[in-house]
PDB file of C-alpha atoms in Angstrom:
ATOM      1  CA  MET A 123      10.455  13.048   2.154  1.00 94.00           C
ATOM      2  CA  ILE A 124       6.961  12.035   3.212  1.00 97.00           C
ATOM      3  CA  THR A 125       5.547   8.614   3.971  1.00 98.00           C
ATOM      4  CA  CYS A 126       2.129   7.505   2.802  1.00 98.00           C
ATOM      5  CA  PHE A 127       0.333   5.089   5.109  1.00 98.00           C
ATOM      6  CA  ILE A 128      -2.650   3.367   3.506  1.00 98.00           C
ATOM      7  CA  ARG A 129      -4.981   1.729   6.014  1.00 98.00           C
ATOM      8  CA  TYR A 130      -7.246  -0.922   4.529  1.00 98.00           C
ATOM      9  CA  GLU A 131     -10.276  -2.553   5.991  1.00 98.00           C
ATOM     10  CA  ILE A 132     -10.423  -5.914   4.247  1.00 98.00           C
ATOM     11  CA  ASP A 133     -12.739  -8.894   4.160  1.00 97.00           C
ATOM     12  CA  PRO A 134     -11.263 -11.348   6.708  1.00 96.00           C
ATOM     13  CA  PHE A 135     -12.200 -14.271   4.461  1.00 96.00           C
ATOM     14  CA  LYS A 136     -10.244 -12.841   1.505  1.00 97.00           C
ATOM     15  CA  VAL A 137      -6.820 -12.209   3.047  1.00 97.00           C
ATOM     16  CA  ASP A 138      -5.207 -14.392   0.366  1.00 97.00           C
ATOM     17  CA  ALA A 139      -6.619 -12.104  -2.334  1.00 98.00           C
ATOM     18  CA  PHE A 140      -5.295  -9.044  -0.485  1.00 98.00           C
ATOM     19  CA  GLU A 141      -1.858 -10.678  -0.276  1.00 98.00           C
ATOM     20  CA  GLU A 142      -1.882 -11.278  -4.042  1.00 98.00           C
ATOM     21  CA  TYR A 143      -2.883  -7.626  -4.557  1.00 98.00           C
ATOM     22  CA  ALA A 144      -0.010  -6.558  -2.270  1.00 98.00           C
ATOM     23  CA  ARG A 145       2.553  -8.706  -4.132  1.00 98.00           C
ATOM     24  CA  ASN A 146       1.389  -7.153  -7.393  1.00 98.00           C
ATOM     25  CA  TRP A 147       1.972  -3.642  -5.991  1.00 97.00           C
ATOM     26  CA  GLY A 148       5.405  -4.820  -4.873  1.00 96.00           C
ATOM     27  CA  ARG A 149       6.366  -5.002  -8.553  1.00 95.00           C
ATOM     28  CA  ILE A 150       4.342  -2.034  -9.824  1.00 97.00           C
ATOM     29  CA  ILE A 151       4.834   0.741  -7.242  1.00 97.00           C
ATOM     30  CA  PRO A 152       8.640   1.014  -7.444  1.00 97.00           C
ATOM     31  CA  ARG A 153       8.485   1.158 -11.263  1.00 96.00           C
ATOM     32  CA  CYS A 154       6.036   4.062 -10.985  1.00 96.00           C
ATOM     33  CA  GLY A 155       8.322   6.118  -8.751  1.00 95.00           C
ATOM     34  CA  ALA A 156       7.574   5.487  -5.066  1.00 97.00           C
ATOM     35  CA  ASP A 157       9.897   3.842  -2.537  1.00 97.00           C
ATOM     36  CA  LEU A 158       7.756   0.957  -1.319  1.00 97.00           C
ATOM     37  CA  ILE A 159       8.363  -0.006   2.300  1.00 97.00           C
ATOM     38  CA  GLY A 160       5.806  -2.794   2.164  1.00 98.00           C
ATOM     39  CA  TYR A 161       2.287  -4.108   2.415  1.00 98.00           C
ATOM     40  CA  TYR A 162       1.156  -5.728   5.649  1.00 98.00           C
ATOM     41  CA  ALA A 163      -1.654  -8.249   5.991  1.00 97.00           C
ATOM     42  CA  PRO A 164      -3.414  -9.301   9.215  1.00 95.00           C
ATOM     43  CA  HIS A 165      -1.438 -11.729  11.349  1.00 91.00           C
ATOM     44  CA  GLU A 166      -2.528 -11.377  14.976  1.00 89.00           C
ATOM     45  CA  GLY A 167      -5.221  -9.189  16.487  1.00 86.00           C
ATOM     46  CA  SER A 168      -7.545  -7.572  13.963  1.00 87.00           C
ATOM     47  CA  ALA A 169      -8.414  -9.828  11.044  1.00 94.00           C
ATOM     48  CA  THR A 170      -9.644  -6.903   8.956  1.00 97.00           C
ATOM     49  CA  THR A 171      -6.844  -4.296   9.138  1.00 97.00           C
ATOM     50  CA  ALA A 172      -4.020  -4.173   6.599  1.00 98.00           C
ATOM     51  CA  TYR A 173      -1.515  -1.499   5.555  1.00 98.00           C
ATOM     52  CA  GLY A 174       0.514  -0.309   2.602  1.00 98.00           C
ATOM     53  CA  VAL A 175       3.459   2.031   3.285  1.00 98.00           C
ATOM     54  CA  TYR A 176       5.744   3.916   0.907  1.00 97.00           C
ATOM     55  CA  ASN A 177       7.958   6.982   0.789  1.00 97.00           C
ATOM     56  CA  ILE A 178       7.732   9.731  -1.805  1.00 97.00           C
ATOM     57  CA  GLU A 179       9.590  13.009  -2.194  1.00 96.00           C
ATOM     58  CA  ASN A 180       6.627  15.390  -1.761  1.00 96.00           C
ATOM     59  CA  LEU A 181       2.954  15.824  -2.688  1.00 94.00           C
ATOM     60  CA  ALA A 182       3.797  17.013  -6.220  1.00 96.00           C
ATOM     61  CA  ALA A 183       5.818  13.818  -6.767  1.00 96.00           C
ATOM     62  CA  TYR A 184       2.897  11.870  -5.300  1.00 96.00           C
ATOM     63  CA  GLU A 185       0.477  13.317  -7.864  1.00 96.00           C
ATOM     64  CA  ALA A 186       2.840  12.405 -10.729  1.00 97.00           C
ATOM     65  CA  TYR A 187       3.322   8.914  -9.275  1.00 96.00           C
ATOM     66  CA  ARG A 188      -0.457   8.381  -8.987  1.00 95.00           C
ATOM     67  CA  ALA A 189      -0.908   9.412 -12.627  1.00 96.00           C
ATOM     68  CA  ARG A 190       1.732   6.866 -13.726  1.00 96.00           C
ATOM     69  CA  LEU A 191       0.085   4.218 -11.544  1.00 94.00           C
ATOM     70  CA  ARG A 192      -3.342   4.874 -13.108  1.00 93.00           C
ATOM     71  CA  ASN A 193      -1.921   4.746 -16.628  1.00 96.00           C
ATOM     72  CA  THR A 194       0.159   1.576 -16.405  1.00 97.00           C
ATOM     73  CA  PRO A 195      -1.614  -1.576 -17.638  1.00 97.00           C
ATOM     74  CA  GLU A 196      -0.398  -3.543 -14.584  1.00 97.00           C
ATOM     75  CA  GLY A 197      -1.769  -0.887 -12.224  1.00 96.00           C
ATOM     76  CA  GLN A 198      -5.096  -0.864 -14.031  1.00 97.00           C
ATOM     77  CA  ALA A 199      -5.240  -4.657 -13.837  1.00 97.00           C
ATOM     78  CA  ASN A 200      -4.510  -4.677 -10.093  1.00 98.00           C
ATOM     79  CA  TYR A 201      -7.198  -2.065  -9.421  1.00 96.00           C
ATOM     80  CA  ALA A 202      -9.633  -4.151 -11.491  1.00 97.00           C
ATOM     81  CA  PHE A 203      -8.644  -7.288  -9.539  1.00 98.00           C
ATOM     82  CA  SER A 204      -9.457  -5.564  -6.229  1.00 97.00           C
ATOM     83  CA  LYS A 205     -12.847  -4.389  -7.527  1.00 97.00           C
ATOM     84  CA  ARG A 206     -13.716  -7.791  -9.010  1.00 97.00           C
ATOM     85  CA  GLU A 207     -12.739  -9.763  -5.882  1.00 97.00           C
ATOM     86  CA  GLY A 208     -14.205  -7.231  -3.420  1.00 97.00           C
ATOM     87  CA  PHE A 209     -11.674  -7.805  -0.645  1.00 98.00           C
ATOM     88  CA  ILE A 210     -11.160  -4.103   0.159  1.00 98.00           C
ATOM     89  CA  ARG A 211     -14.030  -2.672   2.196  1.00 98.00           C
ATOM     90  CA  GLN A 212     -12.448   0.701   2.953  1.00 98.00           C
ATOM     91  CA  GLU A 213      -9.188   2.517   2.204  1.00 97.00           C
ATOM     92  CA  GLU A 214      -7.705   5.625   3.876  1.00 98.00           C
ATOM     93  CA  ARG A 215      -4.464   7.495   3.170  1.00 97.00           C
ATOM     94  CA  ILE A 216      -2.447   9.690   5.503  1.00 97.00           C
ATOM     95  CA  PHE A 217       0.860  11.403   4.776  1.00 97.00           C
ATOM     96  CA  LEU A 218       3.366  11.762   7.613  1.00 97.00           C
ATOM     97  CA  CYS A 219       6.947  12.921   7.936  1.00 94.00           C
ATOM     98  CA  GLN A 220       9.452  11.181  10.160  1.00 91.00           C
ATOM     99  CA  ALA A 221      10.079  13.098  13.382  1.00 93.00           C
ATOM    100  CA  SER A 222      12.338  10.694  15.288  1.00 90.00           C
ATOM    101  CA  ALA A 223      15.432  10.526  13.032  1.00 83.00           C
ATOM    102  CA  PRO A 224      18.290  10.106  13.415  1.00 87.00           C
ATOM    103  CA  HIS A 225      17.927   6.872  15.346  1.00 88.00           C
ATOM    104  CA  ALA A 226      20.446   5.224  17.628  1.00 90.00           C
ATOM    105  CA  PRO A 227      21.956   1.938  16.425  1.00 89.00           C
ATOM    106  CA  LEU A 228      19.983  -1.221  17.188  1.00 89.00           C
ATOM    107  CA  VAL A 229      21.207  -3.055  20.280  1.00 94.00           C
ATOM    108  CA  LYS A 230      20.659  -6.801  20.083  1.00 91.00           C
ATOM    109  CA  ALA A 231      19.933  -8.442  23.409  1.00 82.00           C
TER     110      ALA A 231
END
């Protein structure tokens, strides 16, 4: 299993549009085959950094997932929405594998 971290640089005056974009992916991504962890919008600190995070089996599964994403009408519409509204300034992807598992149980203070 690998995890894809997407780092976005977004327009700080269009966070609401990014959040709509993120909610749309929340419906689309799982149907296209990736295990969506979530999208994260600015809250405190940087007003221009946002993230999308999901798990996928391997890079071959990622390529198949991306093809499904590109070919679904909802995916095409969400891409078009981001282009039309111009809230994404830059987007970078990195694939990582978890190195810390297994974790100890959470201790609540």
